[in-house]
Amino acid sequence: MLKEKIAALNLPVFPSTREEAIEMLCREEYGYLPPKPISMTWEDEIIVPRFCAGKAPLHKVTLNCAMPNGKSFSFPIYVAIPADGKAHPAFLHINFRDSVPDLYQPSEELCDNGYAVFTVCYNDITKDDNDFTSGLAGVLFENGERKNDTDCGKIAMWAWGAQRVMDYILTQPGVIHERVTVAGHSRLGKTALLTGATDTRFYCAISNDSGCSGAAITREKQGETVKSICEEFPFWFCKNYYKYKDNEHNMPFDQHWLIGLLAPRYAYVASASNDLWADPASEHLACVAAGELWEKDGFITPDRPPRIGDSFHEGKVGYHLRAGEHFFSREDWLNFMTFLRKKG
Ligand code: GTR
């Protein structure tokens, strides 16, 4: 049943190399990621010594990036590493807010389960609006003007910021460097997938309710479409993407490529039953299509659309459909930890 559904969509075949897939997604959808900094320094300040009962003091670390164009760009991140002298797997959460803990981030529970938790607030990288004059955008674009149709949108800039957090994580002895998972919700779930897809240093990338232009197959998608997302949030993408408004069937790619770029590493897609705008069935189908890109055991699912309460944790791609609204809930995080624990 799922195979027939996928076949009927006529999805573009994944290219023979990762590089071609990344090139296509960047050129046609998100824009090219900004260049890496030439060098990076940081300042580290403990802001809540007794965070998590003192088991994981909370640090604010300011990352200072020297950019190839001679300008510099700084942004803060928040860091809680269990202080038991051991090295820990880590979550890098790209969040909507800089509060730690947060509505969307159960820091203490994550730390108590042995995870180091790194948080970056997307607005600290560049604001979630059509203004390209401030933050990282202001450093990249003269007069805030995106001249080329392939110039990056805000999602690509947020992904760039998360990759700089990874640069920092790799200097931290309290973290197992091969076990860093990037996670985000909704627009930041799209961002988390792009971050992990274009940077093989990440162990796993998690999309929570990311839907259109994130984890959901675009062809025949219900709820949000390329047209609606480009009209409401044109600044998330490069200008080339606009040509696929009402023209999804001519896209030379689809979103299973983004998930497939995580192969042979791990990917996770989470859906919520009432989130019809994101379209759980299309998110699940994307996992089915992407699963083929792993040599074996990519995505293991029963041959039917997902049902509320399903969680599929056996393959390299994890998936769950929880009851409720578009939200990044504790239940989602618990599922992610269950999945990751199974992988060792
Ligand atoms: C919606 C948008 C979605 C999703 C969401 C969010 O308004 O249409 O693509 O990303 O915002 O980020 O909360």
PDB file of C-alpha atoms and ligand atoms in Angstrom, residues 96 104 128 185-190 209-213 224 228-229 232-233 236-237 277-278 326, ligand 1:
ATOM      1  CA  PHE A  96      12.284  29.831  19.466  1.00  0.00           C
ATOM      2  CA  TYR A 104       9.746  23.254  24.484  1.00  0.00           C
ATOM      3  CA  ASP A 128      12.445  35.587  11.754  1.00  0.00           C
ATOM      4  CA  HIS A 185      10.242  22.152  16.127  1.00  0.00           C
ATOM      5  CA  SER A 186       8.278  23.325  13.118  1.00  0.00           C
ATOM      6  CA  ARG A 187      10.253  25.946  11.127  1.00  0.00           C
ATOM      7  CA  LEU A 188      13.150  24.921  13.340  1.00  0.00           C
ATOM      8  CA  GLY A 189      12.492  21.257  12.544  1.00  0.00           C
ATOM      9  CA  LYS A 190      13.052  22.180   8.893  1.00  0.00           C
ATOM     10  CA  ASP A 209       6.138  18.775  13.309  1.00  0.00           C
ATOM     11  CA  SER A 210       8.120  20.460  10.524  1.00  0.00           C
ATOM     12  CA  GLY A 211       5.711  19.729   7.660  1.00  0.00           C
ATOM     13  CA  CYS A 212       5.939  21.717   4.428  1.00  0.00           C
ATOM     14  CA  SER A 213       9.505  22.252   3.154  1.00  0.00           C
ATOM     15  CA  GLU A 224       0.375  23.966   3.904  1.00  0.00           C
ATOM     16  CA  SER A 228       1.142  29.257   1.068  1.00  0.00           C
ATOM     17  CA  ILE A 229       4.554  28.975   2.705  1.00  0.00           C
ATOM     18  CA  GLU A 232       3.629  33.924   4.169  1.00  0.00           C
ATOM     19  CA  PHE A 233       7.327  33.278   4.773  1.00  0.00           C
ATOM     20  CA  TRP A 236      12.775  31.430   4.879  1.00  0.00           C
ATOM     21  CA  PHE A 237      13.868  30.316   1.397  1.00  0.00           C
ATOM     22  CA  TRP A 277      -1.200  21.906   8.428  1.00  0.00           C
ATOM     23  CA  ALA A 278       2.057  19.922   8.658  1.00  0.00           C
ATOM     24  CA  HIS A 326       1.410  21.403  16.975  1.00  0.00           C
TER      25      HIS A 326
HETATM   26  C1  GTR B   1       3.528  27.877  10.438  1.00  0.00           C
HETATM   27  C2  GTR B   1       4.173  27.528   9.136  1.00  0.00           C
HETATM   28  C3  GTR B   1       4.730  26.147   9.215  1.00  0.00           C
HETATM   29  C4  GTR B   1       5.475  25.889  10.504  1.00  0.00           C
HETATM   30  C5  GTR B   1       4.989  26.742  11.673  1.00  0.00           C
HETATM   31  C6  GTR B   1       5.942  27.003  12.819  1.00  0.00           C
HETATM   32  O1  GTR B   1       2.802  29.031  10.431  1.00  0.00           O
HETATM   33  O2  GTR B   1       3.208  27.645   8.172  1.00  0.00           O
HETATM   34  O3  GTR B   1       5.501  25.853   8.089  1.00  0.00           O
HETATM   35  O4  GTR B   1       6.821  25.914  10.346  1.00  0.00           O
HETATM   36  O5  GTR B   1       4.576  27.976  11.318  1.00  0.00           O
HETATM   37  O6  GTR B   1       7.146  27.178  12.628  1.00  0.00           O
HETATM   38  O7  GTR B   1       5.430  27.090  13.945  1.00  0.00           O
END
